[in-house]
Amino acid sequence: MTAYIIRRLLLIIPTLLGIMALTFVIIQFAPGGPVEQVIAQLTGTDVDASTRVGGGNQGDFGGANPSTQTGDTSQLNSKYRGAQGLDPEFIKEIEKQFGFDKPPLERFFLMIWNYARFDFGDSYFQDRAVVDLILEKLPVSISLGLWVTLLSYGISIPLGIRKAISDGSKFDLWTSAIIIVGYAIPGFLLAVLLIVLFASDNFMNIFPLRGLVSENFEEMSWFEKIGDYFWHLTLPLIAMSVSAFATTTFLTKNSFLDEIKKQYVTTARAKGLSEQRVLYGHVFRNAMLIIIAGFPAAILSVFFTGSILIETIFSLDGLGQLSFRAIFQRDYPIVFATLYIFSLMGLVVNLLSDLTYSIVDPRIDFESREV
């Protein structure tokens, strides 16, 4: 197993390089980059656009006047939309601020070298270190992802097993109906409904509308902090969890039903083993393999993609919102840093998933497999 783990860890390096390289190449051809963003603001209504580059000091551009055009501008300004009429020296200073004065290949390898040391640089438009921004937003995403995953798997797996045991019964039929209805309701629509019912003056104003904790959180006792934390999380977790139950529940049920019909289960029962021993001593290990296989994708989707709308509706400022805004602002340090972190986490979670396979079923031997 040790050799397999080492091979998988080494495989992370070229995989990450491939992901980052492909994204970097695509970004090179994407219009509306950070230089064009600043130019659009300078030539539009945002009079403070120049303060978003170089810490707000016009001298950082070498004292160039953005509204004065000197020299031959046709070649330089033709690279950017709306650059006509701007001083090419000023545009060069903007490129230097964003690092676009270097060739693409040099910029890519410099980025990879920095990311290997977890140095993600500073945001283009927020004048803060990317690491600080990510750490600031991380508690929201971890809170949503962790509890939704625990709720989803903690309820869906026992429910799926119970439905498999009582397949075709009234319990199986009415729980299936409830789960299907819950799955059919979009998470964002359920979130709005929950706010109307439980967080507004129209019905019951029980839960807060925004934030992960209250403003006086630091003044609370530990017991009060825990209660306040879950008080704020209740509605977002319900909105995200309801639709998550369906897939895992039915997958667990069908997996157990498939295993229960196999010959080794009949043999185990013929030997006089109790139903509990058959289900949890034999069937469980085999049936859970397919559930474990989907765990990495499930946890990553909940952590980083499924929470964007929920974060918006409940005013929770997490990684989903940070990444979403960065893409529209062309804030490449945040875009690439979050991509790097998410990809790295995904690869590590996949490795942990394989290791969990061997724990659930020791008969699986990854050592003899080719990576």
CSV table of C-alpha atoms in Angstrom, one decimal:
chain,number,residue,atom,x,y,z
A,1,MET,CA,0.0,0.0,0.0
A,2,THR,CA,2.9,2.4,0.7
A,3,ALA,CA,4.2,2.1,-2.8
A,4,TYR,CA,0.7,2.7,-4.2
A,5,ILE,CA,0.3,5.9,-2.1
A,6,ILE,CA,3.7,7.2,-3.2
A,7,ARG,CA,2.8,6.6,-6.9
A,8,ARG,CA,-0.5,8.4,-6.5
A,9,LEU,CA,1.2,11.3,-4.7
A,10,LEU,CA,3.8,11.6,-7.5
A,11,LEU,CA,1.0,11.4,-10.1
A,12,ILE,CA,-0.6,14.5,-8.5
A,13,ILE,CA,2.3,16.7,-9.8
A,14,PRO,CA,1.8,16.1,-13.6
A,15,THR,CA,-2.0,16.2,-13.2
A,16,LEU,CA,-1.9,19.6,-11.5
A,17,LEU,CA,0.5,20.8,-14.1
A,18,GLY,CA,-1.8,19.7,-16.9
A,19,ILE,CA,-4.9,21.3,-15.3
A,20,MET,CA,-3.1,24.6,-14.7
A,21,ALA,CA,-1.4,24.6,-18.1
A,22,LEU,CA,-4.7,24.0,-19.9
A,23,THR,CA,-6.5,26.7,-17.9
A,24,PHE,CA,-3.6,29.1,-18.5
A,25,VAL,CA,-3.7,28.6,-22.2
A,26,ILE,CA,-7.5,29.1,-22.3
A,27,ILE,CA,-7.2,32.3,-20.3
A,28,GLN,CA,-4.7,33.7,-22.8
A,29,PHE,CA,-7.4,33.8,-25.4
A,30,ALA,CA,-10.2,35.0,-23.2
A,31,PRO,CA,-11.2,38.6,-23.9
A,32,GLY,CA,-11.7,41.2,-21.2
A,33,GLY,CA,-8.5,40.6,-19.2
A,34,PRO,CA,-7.5,42.7,-16.2
A,35,VAL,CA,-5.7,45.3,-18.3
A,36,GLU,CA,-8.9,45.7,-20.4
A,37,GLN,CA,-10.9,45.9,-17.2
A,38,VAL,CA,-8.9,48.8,-15.9
A,39,ILE,CA,-9.0,50.5,-19.3
A,40,ALA,CA,-12.8,50.1,-19.5
A,41,GLN,CA,-13.1,51.7,-16.0
A,42,LEU,CA,-10.7,54.5,-16.9
A,43,THR,CA,-12.6,55.4,-20.0
A,44,GLY,CA,-16.0,54.9,-18.4
A,45,THR,CA,-17.6,56.3,-15.2
A,46,ASP,CA,-15.3,54.8,-12.6
A,47,VAL,CA,-13.0,57.7,-11.8
A,48,ASP,CA,-11.2,55.7,-9.1
A,49,ALA,CA,-10.2,52.9,-11.4
A,50,SER,CA,-6.6,53.8,-11.3
A,51,THR,CA,-6.5,53.4,-7.6
A,52,ARG,CA,-7.2,49.7,-8.0
A,53,VAL,CA,-3.8,49.2,-9.5
A,54,GLY,CA,-0.6,49.8,-7.6
A,55,GLY,CA,-2.3,50.6,-4.3
A,56,GLY,CA,-4.0,53.8,-5.6
A,57,ASN,CA,-0.8,55.7,-6.4
A,58,GLN,CA,-0.8,57.3,-9.8
A,59,GLY,CA,3.0,57.5,-9.5
A,60,ASP,CA,3.1,53.7,-9.8
A,61,PHE,CA,2.4,54.2,-13.5
A,62,GLY,CA,5.5,56.3,-13.8
A,63,GLY,CA,3.5,59.5,-13.8
A,64,ALA,CA,2.0,58.8,-17.2
A,65,ASN,CA,-1.1,60.7,-18.1
A,66,PRO,CA,-3.7,58.1,-19.2
A,67,SER,CA,-5.6,60.6,-21.3
A,68,THR,CA,-2.6,61.7,-23.3
A,69,GLN,CA,-1.5,59.8,-26.3
A,70,THR,CA,2.1,59.9,-27.4
A,71,GLY,CA,4.1,58.0,-29.9
A,72,ASP,CA,2.9,55.2,-32.1
A,73,THR,CA,-0.1,53.6,-30.3
A,74,SER,CA,-1.5,51.4,-33.1
A,75,GLN,CA,0.5,48.3,-32.2
A,76,LEU,CA,0.2,48.4,-28.5
A,77,ASN,CA,-3.3,49.8,-28.1
A,78,SER,CA,-4.7,47.4,-30.7
A,79,LYS,CA,-4.2,44.6,-28.2
A,80,TYR,CA,-6.9,46.0,-25.9
A,81,ARG,CA,-10.4,47.1,-26.5
A,82,GLY,CA,-11.0,50.7,-25.8
A,83,ALA,CA,-7.3,51.6,-25.5
A,84,GLN,CA,-7.4,54.0,-28.4
A,85,GLY,CA,-6.5,57.5,-27.2
A,86,LEU,CA,-4.5,56.3,-24.1
A,87,ASP,CA,-0.8,56.8,-23.6
A,88,PRO,CA,1.0,53.6,-24.6
A,89,GLU,CA,3.5,54.1,-21.8
A,90,PHE,CA,0.6,54.2,-19.3
A,91,ILE,CA,-0.7,50.9,-20.8
A,92,LYS,CA,2.8,49.4,-20.5
A,93,GLU,CA,2.8,50.4,-16.8
A,94,ILE,CA,-0.6,48.7,-16.3
A,95,GLU,CA,0.8,45.5,-18.0
A,96,LYS,CA,3.8,45.7,-15.7
A,97,GLN,CA,1.6,46.0,-12.6
A,98,PHE,CA,-0.2,42.8,-13.6
A,99,GLY,CA,2.9,41.0,-14.8
A,100,PHE,CA,1.9,40.9,-18.4
A,101,ASP,CA,5.1,42.5,-19.5
A,102,LYS,CA,6.7,39.0,-19.4
A,103,PRO,CA,6.2,36.3,-22.0
A,104,PRO,CA,3.3,33.8,-21.3
A,105,LEU,CA,5.7,30.9,-20.8
A,106,GLU,CA,7.7,32.8,-18.3
A,107,ARG,CA,4.6,33.9,-16.4
A,108,PHE,CA,3.3,30.3,-16.3
A,109,PHE,CA,6.4,28.8,-14.9
A,110,LEU,CA,6.8,31.7,-12.4
A,111,MET,CA,3.2,31.0,-11.3
A,112,ILE,CA,3.8,27.3,-10.9
A,113,TRP,CA,7.0,27.9,-8.9
A,114,ASN,CA,5.2,30.3,-6.6
A,115,TYR,CA,2.2,28.0,-6.2
A,116,ALA,CA,4.4,25.0,-5.3
A,117,ARG,CA,5.5,27.1,-2.3
A,118,PHE,CA,1.8,28.1,-1.7
A,119,ASP,CA,2.6,31.7,-2.6
A,120,PHE,CA,-0.5,32.9,-4.4
A,121,GLY,CA,0.4,36.6,-4.6
A,122,ASP,CA,-2.0,39.5,-4.3
A,123,SER,CA,-5.4,40.1,-5.7
A,124,TYR,CA,-5.4,42.4,-8.7
A,125,PHE,CA,-8.4,44.5,-7.5
A,126,GLN,CA,-8.6,44.0,-3.8
A,127,ASP,CA,-5.1,45.0,-2.7
A,128,ARG,CA,-4.9,42.0,-0.4
A,129,ALA,CA,-3.0,38.7,-0.4
A,130,VAL,CA,-5.0,35.9,-2.0
A,131,VAL,CA,-4.2,33.6,0.9
A,132,ASP,CA,-5.8,36.0,3.3
A,133,LEU,CA,-8.9,36.3,1.1
A,134,ILE,CA,-9.2,32.5,0.9
A,135,LEU,CA,-8.7,32.0,4.6
A,136,GLU,CA,-11.3,34.7,5.3
A,137,LYS,CA,-13.9,33.0,3.2
A,138,LEU,CA,-13.0,29.4,4.1
A,139,PRO,CA,-15.1,29.1,7.3
A,140,VAL,CA,-18.3,29.6,5.3
A,141,SER,CA,-17.5,27.0,2.7
A,142,ILE,CA,-16.2,24.5,5.2
A,143,SER,CA,-19.3,25.0,7.4
A,144,LEU,CA,-21.7,24.5,4.5
A,145,GLY,CA,-19.7,21.6,2.9
A,146,LEU,CA,-18.9,19.7,6.0
A,147,TRP,CA,-22.4,19.7,7.6
A,148,VAL,CA,-24.2,19.1,4.3
A,149,THR,CA,-22.0,16.1,3.6
A,150,LEU,CA,-22.4,14.7,7.1
A,151,LEU,CA,-26.2,15.2,7.0
A,152,SER,CA,-26.5,13.8,3.5
A,153,TYR,CA,-24.5,10.6,4.2
A,154,GLY,CA,-25.5,10.3,7.8
A,155,ILE,CA,-29.2,10.2,6.9
A,156,SER,CA,-29.2,8.8,3.3
A,157,ILE,CA,-27.1,5.6,4.0
A,158,PRO,CA,-29.3,4.3,6.9
A,159,LEU,CA,-32.4,5.3,5.0
A,160,GLY,CA,-31.2,3.6,1.9
A,161,ILE,CA,-30.5,0.4,3.8
A,162,ARG,CA,-33.9,0.5,5.5
A,163,LYS,CA,-35.6,1.0,2.1
A,164,ALA,CA,-33.7,-1.9,0.6
A,165,ILE,CA,-34.7,-4.2,3.5
A,166,SER,CA,-38.3,-3.2,3.2
A,167,ASP,CA,-38.4,-2.9,-0.6
A,168,GLY,CA,-41.9,-2.5,-1.9
A,169,SER,CA,-43.4,-1.8,1.5
A,170,LYS,CA,-45.5,1.3,2.4
A,171,PHE,CA,-42.5,2.8,4.1
A,172,ASP,CA,-40.4,2.4,0.9
A,173,LEU,CA,-43.2,3.9,-1.2
A,174,TRP,CA,-43.9,7.0,0.9
A,175,THR,CA,-40.3,7.8,1.6
A,176,SER,CA,-39.5,7.5,-2.1
A,177,ALA,CA,-42.3,10.0,-2.9
A,178,ILE,CA,-41.0,12.5,-0.3
A,179,ILE,CA,-37.4,12.1,-1.6
A,180,ILE,CA,-38.4,12.6,-5.2
A,181,VAL,CA,-40.4,15.7,-4.4
A,182,GLY,CA,-37.5,17.1,-2.4
A,183,TYR,CA,-35.1,16.3,-5.2
A,184,ALA,CA,-37.3,18.0,-7.8
A,185,ILE,CA,-37.4,21.3,-5.9
A,186,PRO,CA,-34.4,23.5,-6.8
A,187,GLY,CA,-32.2,24.4,-3.9
A,188,PHE,CA,-32.4,28.1,-4.5
A,189,LEU,CA,-36.2,28.0,-4.7
A,190,LEU,CA,-36.4,26.1,-1.5
A,191,ALA,CA,-34.0,28.7,0.1
A,192,VAL,CA,-36.3,31.5,-0.9
A,193,LEU,CA,-39.3,29.6,0.4
A,194,LEU,CA,-37.5,29.0,3.7
A,195,ILE,CA,-36.7,32.7,4.1
A,196,VAL,CA,-40.3,33.7,3.4
A,197,LEU,CA,-41.6,31.2,5.9
A,198,PHE,CA,-39.0,31.3,8.7
A,199,ALA,CA,-36.9,34.5,8.3
A,200,SER,CA,-39.4,37.3,7.4
A,201,ASP,CA,-42.2,39.2,9.1
A,202,ASN,CA,-44.7,37.7,6.8
A,203,PHE,CA,-44.9,34.4,8.7
A,204,MET,CA,-42.4,33.3,11.3
A,205,ASN,CA,-39.3,35.4,11.9
A,206,ILE,CA,-37.3,32.7,13.6
A,207,PHE,CA,-33.9,32.5,11.8
A,208,PRO,CA,-31.5,35.2,10.7
A,209,LEU,CA,-31.3,36.3,7.1
A,210,ARG,CA,-27.6,36.7,6.6
A,211,GLY,CA,-24.1,35.9,7.9
A,212,LEU,CA,-22.5,32.9,9.5
A,213,VAL,CA,-22.6,34.3,13.1
A,214,SER,CA,-24.1,37.3,14.9
A,215,GLU,CA,-22.4,40.6,15.3
A,216,ASN,CA,-21.9,40.1,19.0
A,217,PHE,CA,-20.5,36.6,18.5
A,218,GLU,CA,-17.2,37.4,20.2
A,219,GLU,CA,-19.0,38.5,23.3
A,220,MET,CA,-20.8,35.2,23.7
A,221,SER,CA,-19.9,32.2,25.8
A,222,TRP,CA,-18.8,29.0,24.1
A,223,PHE,CA,-22.2,27.4,24.5
A,224,GLU,CA,-23.9,30.5,23.1
A,225,LYS,CA,-21.4,30.6,20.2
A,226,ILE,CA,-22.3,27.0,19.2
A,227,GLY,CA,-26.0,27.7,19.3
A,228,ASP,CA,-25.6,31.0,17.3
A,229,TYR,CA,-23.5,29.2,14.7
A,230,PHE,CA,-26.1,26.5,14.0
A,231,TRP,CA,-28.9,29.0,14.3
A,232,HIS,CA,-27.4,30.8,11.3
A,233,LEU,CA,-26.7,27.6,9.4
A,234,THR,CA,-30.1,25.9,9.8
A,235,LEU,CA,-31.9,27.4,6.7
A,236,PRO,CA,-28.8,27.2,4.4
A,237,LEU,CA,-28.2,23.5,5.4
A,238,ILE,CA,-31.8,22.6,4.8
A,239,ALA,CA,-31.9,24.2,1.4
A,240,MET,CA,-28.7,22.4,0.4
A,241,SER,CA,-29.4,19.0,2.0
A,242,VAL,CA,-32.9,18.2,0.8
A,243,SER,CA,-31.9,17.6,-2.8
A,244,ALA,CA,-28.7,15.9,-1.8
A,245,PHE,CA,-30.6,13.1,0.0
A,246,ALA,CA,-32.1,11.6,-3.2
A,247,THR,CA,-29.1,10.5,-5.1
A,248,THR,CA,-27.3,8.9,-2.1
A,249,THR,CA,-30.4,7.3,-0.7
A,250,PHE,CA,-31.4,5.6,-4.0
A,251,LEU,CA,-27.9,4.7,-4.8
A,252,THR,CA,-27.5,3.0,-1.4
A,253,LYS,CA,-30.8,1.2,-1.7
A,254,ASN,CA,-30.1,-0.1,-5.2
A,255,SER,CA,-26.6,-1.1,-4.3
A,256,PHE,CA,-27.9,-3.1,-1.3
A,257,LEU,CA,-30.7,-4.7,-3.3
A,258,ASP,CA,-28.2,-5.8,-5.9
A,259,GLU,CA,-25.9,-7.4,-3.3
A,260,ILE,CA,-28.8,-9.0,-1.4
A,261,LYS,CA,-29.8,-11.0,-4.5
A,262,LYS,CA,-26.3,-12.5,-4.9
A,263,GLN,CA,-25.4,-16.1,-4.2
A,264,TYR,CA,-23.1,-15.4,-1.3
A,265,VAL,CA,-26.0,-13.8,0.7
A,266,THR,CA,-28.1,-16.9,0.2
A,267,THR,CA,-25.2,-19.1,1.3
A,268,ALA,CA,-24.7,-16.9,4.4
A,269,ARG,CA,-28.3,-17.2,5.4
A,270,ALA,CA,-28.3,-21.0,4.8
A,271,LYS,CA,-25.4,-21.3,7.3
A,272,GLY,CA,-27.7,-19.8,9.9
A,273,LEU,CA,-26.2,-16.3,10.2
A,274,SER,CA,-28.5,-13.7,11.6
A,275,GLU,CA,-30.0,-11.1,9.2
A,276,GLN,CA,-27.9,-8.3,10.9
A,277,ARG,CA,-24.7,-10.3,10.5
A,278,VAL,CA,-25.6,-10.9,6.8
A,279,LEU,CA,-26.4,-7.3,6.1
A,280,TYR,CA,-23.6,-5.6,8.0
A,281,GLY,CA,-21.0,-8.3,8.0
A,282,HIS,CA,-21.2,-9.2,4.3
A,283,VAL,CA,-23.5,-7.1,2.2
A,284,PHE,CA,-22.5,-3.7,3.7
A,285,ARG,CA,-18.8,-3.9,2.6
A,286,ASN,CA,-19.6,-4.7,-1.0
A,287,ALA,CA,-22.6,-2.4,-1.3
A,288,MET,CA,-20.8,0.6,0.2
A,289,LEU,CA,-18.0,0.6,-2.4
A,290,ILE,CA,-20.1,2.4,-5.0
A,291,ILE,CA,-21.1,5.0,-2.4
A,292,ILE,CA,-17.5,5.6,-1.5
A,293,ALA,CA,-16.6,6.0,-5.2
A,294,GLY,CA,-18.9,9.0,-5.5
A,295,PHE,CA,-17.8,10.6,-2.3
A,296,PRO,CA,-15.0,12.8,-3.7
A,297,ALA,CA,-17.1,14.4,-6.4
A,298,ALA,CA,-20.0,14.8,-3.9
A,299,ILE,CA,-17.9,16.6,-1.2
A,300,LEU,CA,-16.1,18.8,-3.7
A,301,SER,CA,-19.3,19.8,-5.5
A,302,VAL,CA,-21.0,20.7,-2.2
A,303,PHE,CA,-17.9,22.6,-0.9
A,304,PHE,CA,-17.2,24.7,-3.9
A,305,THR,CA,-19.9,24.7,-6.6
A,306,GLY,CA,-23.3,23.9,-5.1
A,307,SER,CA,-23.0,26.6,-2.5
A,308,ILE,CA,-22.7,29.7,-4.8
A,309,LEU,CA,-26.5,30.3,-5.1
A,310,ILE,CA,-27.1,29.5,-1.4
A,311,GLU,CA,-24.2,31.9,-0.4
A,312,THR,CA,-25.8,34.6,-2.4
A,313,ILE,CA,-29.4,34.1,-1.1
A,314,PHE,CA,-28.3,33.9,2.5
A,315,SER,CA,-25.6,36.6,2.2
A,316,LEU,CA,-22.8,34.1,3.2
A,317,ASP,CA,-19.5,35.3,1.8
A,318,GLY,CA,-17.7,32.1,1.1
A,319,LEU,CA,-15.3,30.7,-1.5
A,320,GLY,CA,-18.1,30.2,-4.0
A,321,GLN,CA,-18.8,33.9,-4.0
A,322,LEU,CA,-15.1,34.8,-4.1
A,323,SER,CA,-14.4,32.6,-7.1
A,324,PHE,CA,-17.5,33.7,-8.9
A,325,ARG,CA,-16.7,37.4,-8.5
A,326,ALA,CA,-13.0,36.8,-9.4
A,327,ILE,CA,-14.0,35.2,-12.7
A,328,PHE,CA,-16.1,38.2,-13.8
A,329,GLN,CA,-13.5,40.7,-12.6
A,330,ARG,CA,-10.7,38.7,-14.3
A,331,ASP,CA,-8.9,38.7,-11.0
A,332,TYR,CA,-6.5,36.0,-12.2
A,333,PRO,CA,-4.5,35.4,-9.0
A,334,ILE,CA,-7.8,34.4,-7.2
A,335,VAL,CA,-9.0,32.4,-10.2
A,336,PHE,CA,-5.8,30.4,-10.5
A,337,ALA,CA,-5.2,30.0,-6.7
A,338,THR,CA,-8.7,28.6,-6.1
A,339,LEU,CA,-8.4,26.3,-9.1
A,340,TYR,CA,-5.0,25.1,-7.8
A,341,ILE,CA,-6.4,24.5,-4.3
A,342,PHE,CA,-9.6,22.9,-5.5
A,343,SER,CA,-7.7,20.6,-7.9
A,344,LEU,CA,-5.2,19.6,-5.3
A,345,MET,CA,-7.9,18.9,-2.8
A,346,GLY,CA,-9.8,16.8,-5.4
A,347,LEU,CA,-6.8,14.7,-6.1
A,348,VAL,CA,-6.0,14.2,-2.4
A,349,VAL,CA,-9.7,13.3,-1.7
A,350,ASN,CA,-9.6,10.7,-4.6
A,351,LEU,CA,-6.6,9.1,-3.0
A,352,LEU,CA,-8.3,9.0,0.4
A,353,SER,CA,-11.3,7.5,-1.3
A,354,ASP,CA,-9.1,4.6,-2.6
A,355,LEU,CA,-7.7,4.1,0.8
A,356,THR,CA,-11.2,3.9,2.2
A,357,TYR,CA,-11.9,1.2,-0.2
A,358,SER,CA,-9.3,-1.0,1.4
A,359,ILE,CA,-10.6,-0.2,4.8
A,360,VAL,CA,-14.2,-1.2,3.9
A,361,ASP,CA,-13.1,-4.3,2.0
A,362,PRO,CA,-9.6,-5.5,2.8
A,363,ARG,CA,-9.8,-7.9,-0.2
A,364,ILE,CA,-9.1,-4.9,-2.5
A,365,ASP,CA,-5.4,-4.7,-3.2
A,366,PHE,CA,-4.2,-1.5,-4.8
A,367,GLU,CA,-0.6,-2.6,-4.5
A,368,SER,CA,-1.0,-4.9,-7.5
A,369,ARG,CA,-2.7,-2.3,-9.6
A,370,GLU,CA,-1.1,0.0,-12.2
A,371,VAL,CA,-1.8,3.6,-11.5
